[in-house]
Amino acid sequence: MPLVTTEKMLMDAQKEGFAVGAFNVENLEMVQAVVEAAEELKSPVILQTSAKTVQYANFSYFHSLVKAAADGASVPIALHLDHGNSFELAMQALRAGYTSIMIDGSHESYEDNICLSKKVVDACSPSRISVEAELGKVGGKEDDIDGGDGGLTEPIEAKEFVERTNVTSLAVAIGTSHGVYKGVPKLDLERLSEIRKVVSVPLVLHGGSGLSEESIKECIKRGICKVNYATELRIAFTEGVKQALSNTPNIIDPKKFTSVGREKVKEMAIEKIKTCGSVGKAIVPAL
Ligand code: G3H
Ligand code: ZN
């Protein structure tokens, strides 16, 4: 099936009260693992690459990989730029065929964030490519990029932000953070419900790794429609590779150890898709 955008996928999720897992992929094996997991569970899925990942191998490599996986799949798959940090990077993703783009202007002032996000929406809307923005600051570090501290999303600002930018989804800061949590994260669930009351577009939860199943399910009940997972997948892949290399130190065929990483990522993606409640929710678009 061709790649789909995230707009309809997330609106369907919002209507039915589930979330779509959005998984950061770094190589061929992670792409295969996530798509196999989604296919087995008949779930829609989002594969995403961060700004650092497309610096490592460019947009064209990842677009080709994910498109090849989607062409052979029967479930809807979207390819998303995660934490795009400039207008230029967002346009590179658009030109490469990404079907969904995050512009992260959360480090800018409120007005500059609106201006940047709207500029990306205006550029993407003729081709109907979905745009996610972030308001407030998700803490922690992703790919060495510091999200900064605090700065939770204000519901009133969120309402105005969505109205003025026309983004198709909004990432909110409610106490989650990127990377490995130190201690138990304190989520401001009331704030999430308040945001949902005044914002109609689907809401996105960043920093999914390390959150308990209960917390994620509660966030979905309160309006989250997309949950981002990166760190736990990276750990799963690396653990698998390490395990294979330490069990058989004389391996020289990379396939022999990367395939073990791939299996670990698939197991992890299966667990997360189940938590998101999207099993059996693959809706095949009408021709
Ligand atoms: O944008 C990606 C995520 O928010 C992933 O966060 O590494 O904590 O799973 P995580
Ligand atoms: Zn994130």
PDB file of C-alpha atoms and ligand atoms in Angstrom:
ATOM      1  CA  MET A   1       0.000   0.000   0.000  1.00  0.00           C
ATOM      2  CA  PRO A   2       1.362   3.533  -0.698  1.00  0.00           C
ATOM      3  CA  LEU A   3       2.454   5.629   2.283  1.00  0.00           C
ATOM      4  CA  VAL A   4      -0.428   7.498   3.928  1.00  0.00           C
ATOM      5  CA  THR A   5      -0.481  10.813   5.792  1.00  0.00           C
ATOM      6  CA  THR A   6      -1.064  10.956   9.540  1.00  0.00           C
ATOM      7  CA  GLU A   7      -4.041  13.333   9.441  1.00  0.00           C
ATOM      8  CA  LYS A   8      -6.783  10.788   8.748  1.00  0.00           C
ATOM      9  CA  MET A   9      -4.968   8.031  10.641  1.00  0.00           C
ATOM     10  CA  LEU A  10      -4.924  10.145  13.808  1.00  0.00           C
ATOM     11  CA  MET A  11      -8.469  11.460  13.339  1.00  0.00           C
ATOM     12  CA  ASP A  12      -9.665   7.836  13.129  1.00  0.00           C
ATOM     13  CA  ALA A  13      -7.718   7.099  16.316  1.00  0.00           C
ATOM     14  CA  GLN A  14      -9.267  10.114  18.027  1.00  0.00           C
ATOM     15  CA  LYS A  15     -12.785   9.059  17.032  1.00  0.00           C
ATOM     16  CA  GLU A  16     -12.290   5.519  18.283  1.00  0.00           C
ATOM     17  CA  GLY A  17     -10.247   6.316  21.390  1.00  0.00           C
ATOM     18  CA  PHE A  18      -6.954   4.599  20.611  1.00  0.00           C
ATOM     19  CA  ALA A  19      -3.460   5.841  19.727  1.00  0.00           C
ATOM     20  CA  VAL A  20      -1.080   5.052  16.887  1.00  0.00           C
ATOM     21  CA  GLY A  21       2.461   4.098  17.901  1.00  0.00           C
ATOM     22  CA  ALA A  22       5.139   6.251  16.244  1.00  0.00           C
ATOM     23  CA  PHE A  23       8.467   4.445  16.235  1.00  0.00           C
ATOM     24  CA  ASN A  24      11.876   6.012  15.592  1.00  0.00           C
ATOM     25  CA  VAL A  25      13.796   3.854  13.143  1.00  0.00           C
ATOM     26  CA  GLU A  26      17.538   3.971  12.528  1.00  0.00           C
ATOM     27  CA  ASN A  27      18.234   1.249   9.970  1.00  0.00           C
ATOM     28  CA  LEU A  28      16.769  -1.396   7.673  1.00  0.00           C
ATOM     29  CA  GLU A  29      16.245  -3.924  10.454  1.00  0.00           C
ATOM     30  CA  MET A  30      14.267  -1.497  12.633  1.00  0.00           C
ATOM     31  CA  VAL A  31      12.044  -0.592   9.665  1.00  0.00           C
ATOM     32  CA  GLN A  32      11.398  -4.275   8.962  1.00  0.00           C
ATOM     33  CA  ALA A  33      10.739  -5.047  12.630  1.00  0.00           C
ATOM     34  CA  VAL A  34       8.180  -2.283  13.152  1.00  0.00           C
ATOM     35  CA  VAL A  35       6.335  -3.016   9.913  1.00  0.00           C
ATOM     36  CA  GLU A  36       6.241  -6.767  10.661  1.00  0.00           C
ATOM     37  CA  ALA A  37       4.813  -6.026  14.110  1.00  0.00           C
ATOM     38  CA  ALA A  38       2.108  -3.750  12.669  1.00  0.00           C
ATOM     39  CA  GLU A  39       1.278  -6.251   9.935  1.00  0.00           C
ATOM     40  CA  GLU A  40       0.929  -9.113  12.423  1.00  0.00           C
ATOM     41  CA  LEU A  41      -1.375  -7.059  14.638  1.00  0.00           C
ATOM     42  CA  LYS A  42      -3.308  -5.449  11.750  1.00  0.00           C
ATOM     43  CA  SER A  43      -2.465  -2.032  13.156  1.00  0.00           C
ATOM     44  CA  PRO A  44      -1.781   1.327  11.500  1.00  0.00           C
ATOM     45  CA  VAL A  45       1.727   2.545  12.303  1.00  0.00           C
ATOM     46  CA  ILE A  46       3.984   5.590  11.973  1.00  0.00           C
ATOM     47  CA  LEU A  47       7.694   5.234  11.273  1.00  0.00           C
ATOM     48  CA  GLN A  48       9.719   8.334  12.028  1.00  0.00           C
ATOM     49  CA  THR A  49      13.262   9.582  11.729  1.00  0.00           C
ATOM     50  CA  SER A  50      14.849  12.327  13.795  1.00  0.00           C
ATOM     51  CA  ALA A  51      16.948  15.196  12.452  1.00  0.00           C
ATOM     52  CA  LYS A  52      20.128  13.392  13.585  1.00  0.00           C
ATOM     53  CA  THR A  53      19.067  10.171  11.885  1.00  0.00           C
ATOM     54  CA  VAL A  54      18.612  11.862   8.510  1.00  0.00           C
ATOM     55  CA  GLN A  55      21.995  13.479   9.007  1.00  0.00           C
ATOM     56  CA  TYR A  56      23.479   9.979   9.377  1.00  0.00           C
ATOM     57  CA  ALA A  57      21.766   8.693   6.210  1.00  0.00           C
ATOM     58  CA  ASN A  58      19.729  11.141   4.173  1.00  0.00           C
ATOM     59  CA  PHE A  59      15.953  11.411   3.667  1.00  0.00           C
ATOM     60  CA  SER A  60      16.126   9.520   0.407  1.00  0.00           C
ATOM     61  CA  TYR A  61      17.560   6.379   2.068  1.00  0.00           C
ATOM     62  CA  PHE A  62      14.852   6.310   4.729  1.00  0.00           C
ATOM     63  CA  HIS A  63      12.075   7.162   2.301  1.00  0.00           C
ATOM     64  CA  SER A  64      13.141   4.297   0.033  1.00  0.00           C
ATOM     65  CA  LEU A  65      13.368   1.850   2.942  1.00  0.00           C
ATOM     66  CA  VAL A  66       9.987   2.740   4.406  1.00  0.00           C
ATOM     67  CA  LYS A  67       8.277   2.956   1.018  1.00  0.00           C
ATOM     68  CA  ALA A  68       9.549  -0.528   0.140  1.00  0.00           C
ATOM     69  CA  ALA A  69       8.207  -1.853   3.443  1.00  0.00           C
ATOM     70  CA  ALA A  70       4.851  -0.091   2.933  1.00  0.00           C
ATOM     71  CA  ASP A  71       4.513  -1.350  -0.651  1.00  0.00           C
ATOM     72  CA  GLY A  72       4.624  -4.898   0.668  1.00  0.00           C
ATOM     73  CA  ALA A  73       2.293  -4.269   3.601  1.00  0.00           C
ATOM     74  CA  SER A  74      -1.487  -4.357   3.939  1.00  0.00           C
ATOM     75  CA  VAL A  75      -1.712  -1.900   6.859  1.00  0.00           C
ATOM     76  CA  PRO A  76      -1.549   1.928   6.617  1.00  0.00           C
ATOM     77  CA  ILE A  77       1.985   3.231   7.182  1.00  0.00           C
ATOM     78  CA  ALA A  78       3.044   6.889   7.467  1.00  0.00           C
ATOM     79  CA  LEU A  79       6.599   8.251   7.280  1.00  0.00           C
ATOM     80  CA  HIS A  80       7.139  11.175   9.625  1.00  0.00           C
ATOM     81  CA  LEU A  81       9.959  13.641  10.310  1.00  0.00           C
ATOM     82  CA  ASP A  82      10.424  13.732  14.088  1.00  0.00           C
ATOM     83  CA  HIS A  83      11.519  17.015  15.742  1.00  0.00           C
ATOM     84  CA  GLY A  84      12.298  18.856  12.501  1.00  0.00           C
ATOM     85  CA  ASN A  85      14.299  21.816  13.763  1.00  0.00           C
ATOM     86  CA  SER A  86      14.128  24.190  10.799  1.00  0.00           C
ATOM     87  CA  PHE A  87      11.922  25.188   7.875  1.00  0.00           C
ATOM     88  CA  GLU A  88      14.641  23.982   5.473  1.00  0.00           C
ATOM     89  CA  LEU A  89      14.767  20.504   7.031  1.00  0.00           C
ATOM     90  CA  ALA A  90      10.975  20.254   6.898  1.00  0.00           C
ATOM     91  CA  MET A  91      11.080  21.133   3.181  1.00  0.00           C
ATOM     92  CA  GLN A  92      13.722  18.485   2.531  1.00  0.00           C
ATOM     93  CA  ALA A  93      11.404  15.903   4.101  1.00  0.00           C
ATOM     94  CA  LEU A  94       8.492  17.165   2.025  1.00  0.00           C
ATOM     95  CA  ARG A  95      10.495  16.946  -1.202  1.00  0.00           C
ATOM     96  CA  ALA A  96      11.756  13.462  -0.308  1.00  0.00           C
ATOM     97  CA  GLY A  97       8.194  12.134  -0.034  1.00  0.00           C
ATOM     98  CA  TYR A  98       7.678  12.082   3.749  1.00  0.00           C
ATOM     99  CA  THR A  99       3.933  12.030   4.425  1.00  0.00           C
ATOM    100  CA  SER A 100       4.013  13.757   7.796  1.00  0.00           C
ATOM    101  CA  ILE A 101       6.291  16.400   9.278  1.00  0.00           C
ATOM    102  CA  MET A 102       6.954  17.636  12.783  1.00  0.00           C
ATOM    103  CA  ILE A 103       8.234  21.169  13.057  1.00  0.00           C
ATOM    104  CA  ASP A 104       9.576  21.670  16.554  1.00  0.00           C
ATOM    105  CA  GLY A 105       9.577  25.376  17.342  1.00  0.00           C
ATOM    106  CA  SER A 106       9.312  24.774  21.079  1.00  0.00           C
ATOM    107  CA  HIS A 107      12.690  26.420  21.668  1.00  0.00           C
ATOM    108  CA  GLU A 108      11.430  29.639  20.098  1.00  0.00           C
ATOM    109  CA  SER A 109       9.215  32.259  21.731  1.00  0.00           C
ATOM    110  CA  TYR A 110       5.456  31.596  21.526  1.00  0.00           C
ATOM    111  CA  GLU A 111       5.017  34.030  18.618  1.00  0.00           C
ATOM    112  CA  ASP A 112       8.059  32.713  16.731  1.00  0.00           C
ATOM    113  CA  ASN A 113       6.852  29.126  17.240  1.00  0.00           C
ATOM    114  CA  ILE A 114       3.494  30.111  15.700  1.00  0.00           C
ATOM    115  CA  CYS A 115       5.207  31.846  12.807  1.00  0.00           C
ATOM    116  CA  LEU A 116       7.531  28.892  12.023  1.00  0.00           C
ATOM    117  CA  SER A 117       4.813  26.241  12.424  1.00  0.00           C
ATOM    118  CA  LYS A 118       2.397  28.186  10.197  1.00  0.00           C
ATOM    119  CA  LYS A 119       5.055  28.635   7.539  1.00  0.00           C
ATOM    120  CA  VAL A 120       5.550  24.840   7.423  1.00  0.00           C
ATOM    121  CA  VAL A 121       1.772  24.215   7.357  1.00  0.00           C
ATOM    122  CA  ASP A 122       1.367  26.655   4.462  1.00  0.00           C
ATOM    123  CA  ALA A 123       4.146  24.937   2.521  1.00  0.00           C
ATOM    124  CA  CYS A 124       2.789  21.433   3.194  1.00  0.00           C
ATOM    125  CA  SER A 125      -0.927  21.987   2.720  1.00  0.00           C
ATOM    126  CA  PRO A 126      -0.993  22.080  -1.137  1.00  0.00           C
ATOM    127  CA  SER A 127       0.251  18.467  -1.074  1.00  0.00           C
ATOM    128  CA  ARG A 128      -1.952  17.671   1.951  1.00  0.00           C
ATOM    129  CA  ILE A 129       1.031  16.572   4.050  1.00  0.00           C
ATOM    130  CA  SER A 130       0.269  16.499   7.775  1.00  0.00           C
ATOM    131  CA  VAL A 131       2.107  18.799  10.184  1.00  0.00           C
ATOM    132  CA  GLU A 132       2.708  18.263  13.918  1.00  0.00           C
ATOM    133  CA  ALA A 133       4.021  21.090  16.083  1.00  0.00           C
ATOM    134  CA  GLU A 134       5.079  21.229  19.738  1.00  0.00           C
ATOM    135  CA  LEU A 135       3.926  23.715  22.322  1.00  0.00           C
ATOM    136  CA  GLY A 136       5.573  23.723  25.740  1.00  0.00           C
ATOM    137  CA  LYS A 137       8.813  21.825  26.276  1.00  0.00           C
ATOM    138  CA  VAL A 138       9.151  18.040  26.511  1.00  0.00           C
ATOM    139  CA  GLY A 139      12.176  17.612  28.770  1.00  0.00           C
ATOM    140  CA  GLY A 140      15.227  15.325  28.503  1.00  0.00           C
ATOM    141  CA  LYS A 141      17.513  14.714  25.572  1.00  0.00           C
ATOM    142  CA  GLU A 142      16.880  13.055  22.230  1.00  0.00           C
ATOM    143  CA  ASP A 143      19.909  12.477  20.004  1.00  0.00           C
ATOM    144  CA  ASP A 144      21.902  14.851  22.258  1.00  0.00           C
ATOM    145  CA  ILE A 145      19.369  17.599  21.570  1.00  0.00           C
ATOM    146  CA  ASP A 146      18.265  19.009  24.899  1.00  0.00           C
ATOM    147  CA  GLY A 147      14.531  19.586  25.191  1.00  0.00           C
ATOM    148  CA  GLY A 148      15.088  21.980  28.085  1.00  0.00           C
ATOM    149  CA  ASP A 149      13.227  21.843  31.350  1.00  0.00           C
ATOM    150  CA  GLY A 150       9.648  22.449  32.360  1.00  0.00           C
ATOM    151  CA  GLY A 151       7.466  24.730  30.282  1.00  0.00           C
ATOM    152  CA  LEU A 152       4.298  22.627  30.347  1.00  0.00           C
ATOM    153  CA  THR A 153       1.653  23.363  27.698  1.00  0.00           C
ATOM    154  CA  GLU A 154      -0.915  26.007  28.668  1.00  0.00           C
ATOM    155  CA  PRO A 155      -4.412  24.975  27.467  1.00  0.00           C
ATOM    156  CA  ILE A 156      -5.422  28.506  26.452  1.00  0.00           C
ATOM    157  CA  GLU A 157      -2.232  28.949  24.440  1.00  0.00           C
ATOM    158  CA  ALA A 158      -2.704  25.512  22.862  1.00  0.00           C
ATOM    159  CA  LYS A 159      -6.167  26.508  21.593  1.00  0.00           C
ATOM    160  CA  GLU A 160      -4.887  29.745  20.079  1.00  0.00           C
ATOM    161  CA  PHE A 161      -1.768  28.035  18.694  1.00  0.00           C
ATOM    162  CA  VAL A 162      -3.798  25.439  16.769  1.00  0.00           C
ATOM    163  CA  GLU A 163      -6.240  28.050  15.469  1.00  0.00           C
ATOM    164  CA  ARG A 164      -3.479  30.329  14.227  1.00  0.00           C
ATOM    165  CA  THR A 165      -1.229  27.649  12.697  1.00  0.00           C
ATOM    166  CA  ASN A 166      -3.727  25.054  11.396  1.00  0.00           C
ATOM    167  CA  VAL A 167      -1.417  22.204  12.412  1.00  0.00           C
ATOM    168  CA  THR A 168      -2.978  18.757  12.041  1.00  0.00           C
ATOM    169  CA  SER A 169      -1.696  17.469  15.405  1.00  0.00           C
ATOM    170  CA  LEU A 170      -0.119  18.969  18.504  1.00  0.00           C
ATOM    171  CA  ALA A 171       2.633  17.580  20.751  1.00  0.00           C
ATOM    172  CA  VAL A 172       1.996  18.582  24.348  1.00  0.00           C
ATOM    173  CA  ALA A 173       4.289  18.896  27.353  1.00  0.00           C
ATOM    174  CA  ILE A 174       2.599  17.331  30.379  1.00  0.00           C
ATOM    175  CA  GLY A 175       5.629  16.041  32.303  1.00  0.00           C
ATOM    176  CA  THR A 176       7.023  13.368  29.968  1.00  0.00           C
ATOM    177  CA  SER A 177      10.602  13.520  28.858  1.00  0.00           C
ATOM    178  CA  HIS A 178      12.915  11.978  26.260  1.00  0.00           C
ATOM    179  CA  GLY A 179      15.393   9.234  27.099  1.00  0.00           C
ATOM    180  CA  VAL A 180      15.576   7.070  30.224  1.00  0.00           C
ATOM    181  CA  TYR A 181      13.490   8.405  33.151  1.00  0.00           C
ATOM    182  CA  LYS A 182      15.228   9.054  36.437  1.00  0.00           C
ATOM    183  CA  GLY A 183      12.562   7.986  38.919  1.00  0.00           C
ATOM    184  CA  VAL A 184       8.838   7.796  38.221  1.00  0.00           C
ATOM    185  CA  PRO A 185       7.620  10.548  35.873  1.00  0.00           C
ATOM    186  CA  LYS A 186       4.905  12.808  37.271  1.00  0.00           C
ATOM    187  CA  LEU A 187       2.335  13.434  34.580  1.00  0.00           C
ATOM    188  CA  ASP A 188      -0.075  16.339  34.740  1.00  0.00           C
ATOM    189  CA  LEU A 189      -3.152  14.430  33.568  1.00  0.00           C
ATOM    190  CA  GLU A 190      -5.562  17.194  34.512  1.00  0.00           C
ATOM    191  CA  ARG A 191      -3.677  19.529  32.210  1.00  0.00           C
ATOM    192  CA  LEU A 192      -3.976  16.990  29.395  1.00  0.00           C
ATOM    193  CA  SER A 193      -7.761  16.820  29.854  1.00  0.00           C
ATOM    194  CA  GLU A 194      -7.962  20.623  29.904  1.00  0.00           C
ATOM    195  CA  ILE A 195      -6.000  20.835  26.648  1.00  0.00           C
ATOM    196  CA  ARG A 196      -8.220  18.206  25.034  1.00  0.00           C
ATOM    197  CA  LYS A 197     -11.339  20.186  25.982  1.00  0.00           C
ATOM    198  CA  VAL A 198     -10.219  23.212  23.976  1.00  0.00           C
ATOM    199  CA  VAL A 199      -8.127  21.676  21.178  1.00  0.00           C
ATOM    200  CA  SER A 200      -9.831  19.612  18.491  1.00  0.00           C
ATOM    201  CA  VAL A 201      -6.811  18.204  16.618  1.00  0.00           C
ATOM    202  CA  PRO A 202      -5.211  14.922  17.771  1.00  0.00           C
ATOM    203  CA  LEU A 203      -2.689  15.279  20.618  1.00  0.00           C
ATOM    204  CA  VAL A 204       0.755  13.683  20.616  1.00  0.00           C
ATOM    205  CA  LEU A 205       2.720  12.264  23.543  1.00  0.00           C
ATOM    206  CA  HIS A 206       6.512  12.409  23.294  1.00  0.00           C
ATOM    207  CA  GLY A 207       8.878  10.480  25.555  1.00  0.00           C
ATOM    208  CA  GLY A 208       6.916   7.206  25.458  1.00  0.00           C
ATOM    209  CA  SER A 209       9.864   5.007  26.508  1.00  0.00           C
ATOM    210  CA  GLY A 210       9.776   4.065  30.162  1.00  0.00           C
ATOM    211  CA  LEU A 211       6.202   5.187  30.791  1.00  0.00           C
ATOM    212  CA  SER A 212       4.041   2.508  32.404  1.00  0.00           C
ATOM    213  CA  GLU A 213       1.317   0.802  30.406  1.00  0.00           C
ATOM    214  CA  GLU A 214      -1.264   2.295  32.797  1.00  0.00           C
ATOM    215  CA  SER A 215       0.041   5.841  32.322  1.00  0.00           C
ATOM    216  CA  ILE A 216      -0.050   5.541  28.555  1.00  0.00           C
ATOM    217  CA  LYS A 217      -3.556   4.097  28.597  1.00  0.00           C
ATOM    218  CA  GLU A 218      -4.719   6.921  30.862  1.00  0.00           C
ATOM    219  CA  CYS A 219      -3.182   9.509  28.513  1.00  0.00           C
ATOM    220  CA  ILE A 220      -4.972   7.881  25.564  1.00  0.00           C
ATOM    221  CA  LYS A 221      -8.273   8.036  27.465  1.00  0.00           C
ATOM    222  CA  ARG A 222      -7.655  11.748  27.955  1.00  0.00           C
ATOM    223  CA  GLY A 223      -6.992  12.512  24.298  1.00  0.00           C
ATOM    224  CA  ILE A 224      -3.551  11.286  23.192  1.00  0.00           C
ATOM    225  CA  CYS A 225      -3.727   9.802  19.655  1.00  0.00           C
ATOM    226  CA  LYS A 226      -0.026   9.307  18.830  1.00  0.00           C
ATOM    227  CA  VAL A 227       2.646   7.969  21.189  1.00  0.00           C
ATOM    228  CA  ASN A 228       6.335   8.366  20.283  1.00  0.00           C
ATOM    229  CA  TYR A 229       8.851   5.655  21.147  1.00  0.00           C
ATOM    230  CA  ALA A 230      12.587   5.903  20.445  1.00  0.00           C
ATOM    231  CA  THR A 231      14.866   5.003  23.377  1.00  0.00           C
ATOM    232  CA  GLU A 232      13.353   1.600  24.190  1.00  0.00           C
ATOM    233  CA  LEU A 233      13.656   0.504  20.553  1.00  0.00           C
ATOM    234  CA  ARG A 234      17.288   1.566  20.406  1.00  0.00           C
ATOM    235  CA  ILE A 235      17.996  -0.348  23.605  1.00  0.00           C
ATOM    236  CA  ALA A 236      16.182  -3.433  22.281  1.00  0.00           C
ATOM    237  CA  PHE A 237      18.152  -3.435  19.012  1.00  0.00           C
ATOM    238  CA  THR A 238      21.496  -2.897  20.731  1.00  0.00           C
ATOM    239  CA  GLU A 239      20.819  -5.536  23.395  1.00  0.00           C
ATOM    240  CA  GLY A 240      19.965  -8.063  20.683  1.00  0.00           C
ATOM    241  CA  VAL A 241      23.160  -7.340  18.776  1.00  0.00           C
ATOM    242  CA  LYS A 242      25.285  -7.490  21.943  1.00  0.00           C
ATOM    243  CA  GLN A 243      23.692 -10.775  22.942  1.00  0.00           C
ATOM    244  CA  ALA A 244      24.358 -12.349  19.534  1.00  0.00           C
ATOM    245  CA  LEU A 245      27.966 -11.175  19.515  1.00  0.00           C
ATOM    246  CA  SER A 246      28.687 -12.374  23.009  1.00  0.00           C
ATOM    247  CA  ASN A 247      27.042 -15.783  22.421  1.00  0.00           C
ATOM    248  CA  THR A 248      28.965 -16.335  19.187  1.00  0.00           C
ATOM    249  CA  PRO A 249      32.064 -14.090  19.228  1.00  0.00           C
ATOM    250  CA  ASN A 250      33.372 -15.419  15.905  1.00  0.00           C
ATOM    251  CA  ILE A 251      30.342 -14.202  13.867  1.00  0.00           C
ATOM    252  CA  ILE A 252      31.489 -12.300  10.800  1.00  0.00           C
ATOM    253  CA  ASP A 253      28.207 -12.083   8.872  1.00  0.00           C
ATOM    254  CA  PRO A 254      26.402  -8.882   9.985  1.00  0.00           C
ATOM    255  CA  LYS A 255      23.039 -10.483   9.181  1.00  0.00           C
ATOM    256  CA  LYS A 256      23.652 -12.988  11.959  1.00  0.00           C
ATOM    257  CA  PHE A 257      23.691 -10.304  14.657  1.00  0.00           C
ATOM    258  CA  THR A 258      21.460  -7.584  13.179  1.00  0.00           C
ATOM    259  CA  SER A 259      18.672 -10.146  12.756  1.00  0.00           C
ATOM    260  CA  VAL A 260      18.727 -10.736  16.535  1.00  0.00           C
ATOM    261  CA  GLY A 261      18.394  -6.976  17.077  1.00  0.00           C
ATOM    262  CA  ARG A 262      15.514  -6.960  14.600  1.00  0.00           C
ATOM    263  CA  GLU A 263      13.666  -9.678  16.530  1.00  0.00           C
ATOM    264  CA  LYS A 264      14.053  -7.717  19.810  1.00  0.00           C
ATOM    265  CA  VAL A 265      12.694  -4.532  18.188  1.00  0.00           C
ATOM    266  CA  LYS A 266       9.748  -6.459  16.780  1.00  0.00           C
ATOM    267  CA  GLU A 267       8.883  -7.830  20.240  1.00  0.00           C
ATOM    268  CA  MET A 268       9.079  -4.319  21.677  1.00  0.00           C
ATOM    269  CA  ALA A 269       6.916  -2.825  18.909  1.00  0.00           C
ATOM    270  CA  ILE A 270       4.297  -5.556  19.433  1.00  0.00           C
ATOM    271  CA  GLU A 271       4.128  -4.692  23.139  1.00  0.00           C
ATOM    272  CA  LYS A 272       3.771  -0.951  22.436  1.00  0.00           C
ATOM    273  CA  ILE A 273       1.140  -1.381  19.699  1.00  0.00           C
ATOM    274  CA  LYS A 274      -0.931  -3.446  22.148  1.00  0.00           C
ATOM    275  CA  THR A 275      -0.580  -0.714  24.789  1.00  0.00           C
ATOM    276  CA  CYS A 276      -1.743   1.899  22.260  1.00  0.00           C
ATOM    277  CA  GLY A 277      -4.918  -0.130  21.647  1.00  0.00           C
ATOM    278  CA  SER A 278      -4.522  -0.085  17.862  1.00  0.00           C
ATOM    279  CA  VAL A 279      -4.596  -3.861  17.286  1.00  0.00           C
ATOM    280  CA  GLY A 280      -7.028  -4.659  14.444  1.00  0.00           C
ATOM    281  CA  LYS A 281      -7.542  -0.934  13.699  1.00  0.00           C
ATOM    282  CA  ALA A 282      -5.884  -0.908  10.270  1.00  0.00           C
ATOM    283  CA  ILE A 283      -8.369   0.866   8.045  1.00  0.00           C
ATOM    284  CA  VAL A 284      -7.536   0.332   4.405  1.00  0.00           C
ATOM    285  CA  PRO A 285      -8.279   3.577   2.504  1.00  0.00           C
ATOM    286  CA  ALA A 286     -11.000   3.215  -0.163  1.00  0.00           C
ATOM    287  CA  LEU A 287      -9.680   3.329  -3.747  1.00  0.00           C
TER     288      LEU A 287
HETATM  289  O1  G3H B   1      10.243  12.113  19.450  1.00  0.00           O
HETATM  290  C1  G3H B   1      10.517  10.998  19.911  1.00  0.00           C
HETATM  291  C2  G3H B   1      10.134  10.623  21.228  1.00  0.00           C
HETATM  292  O2  G3H B   1       9.477  11.582  21.918  1.00  0.00           O
HETATM  293  C3  G3H B   1      10.730   9.442  21.861  1.00  0.00           C
HETATM  294  O3  G3H B   1      10.978   9.562  23.232  1.00  0.00           O
HETATM  295  O4  G3H B   1      13.059   8.243  23.419  1.00  0.00           O
HETATM  296  O5  G3H B   1      11.678   8.729  25.391  1.00  0.00           O
HETATM  297  O6  G3H B   1      10.865   7.147  23.666  1.00  0.00           O
HETATM  298  P1  G3H B   1      11.674   8.345  23.973  1.00  0.00           P
HETATM  299 ZN    ZN B   2      10.068  13.638  20.994  1.00  0.00          ZN
END
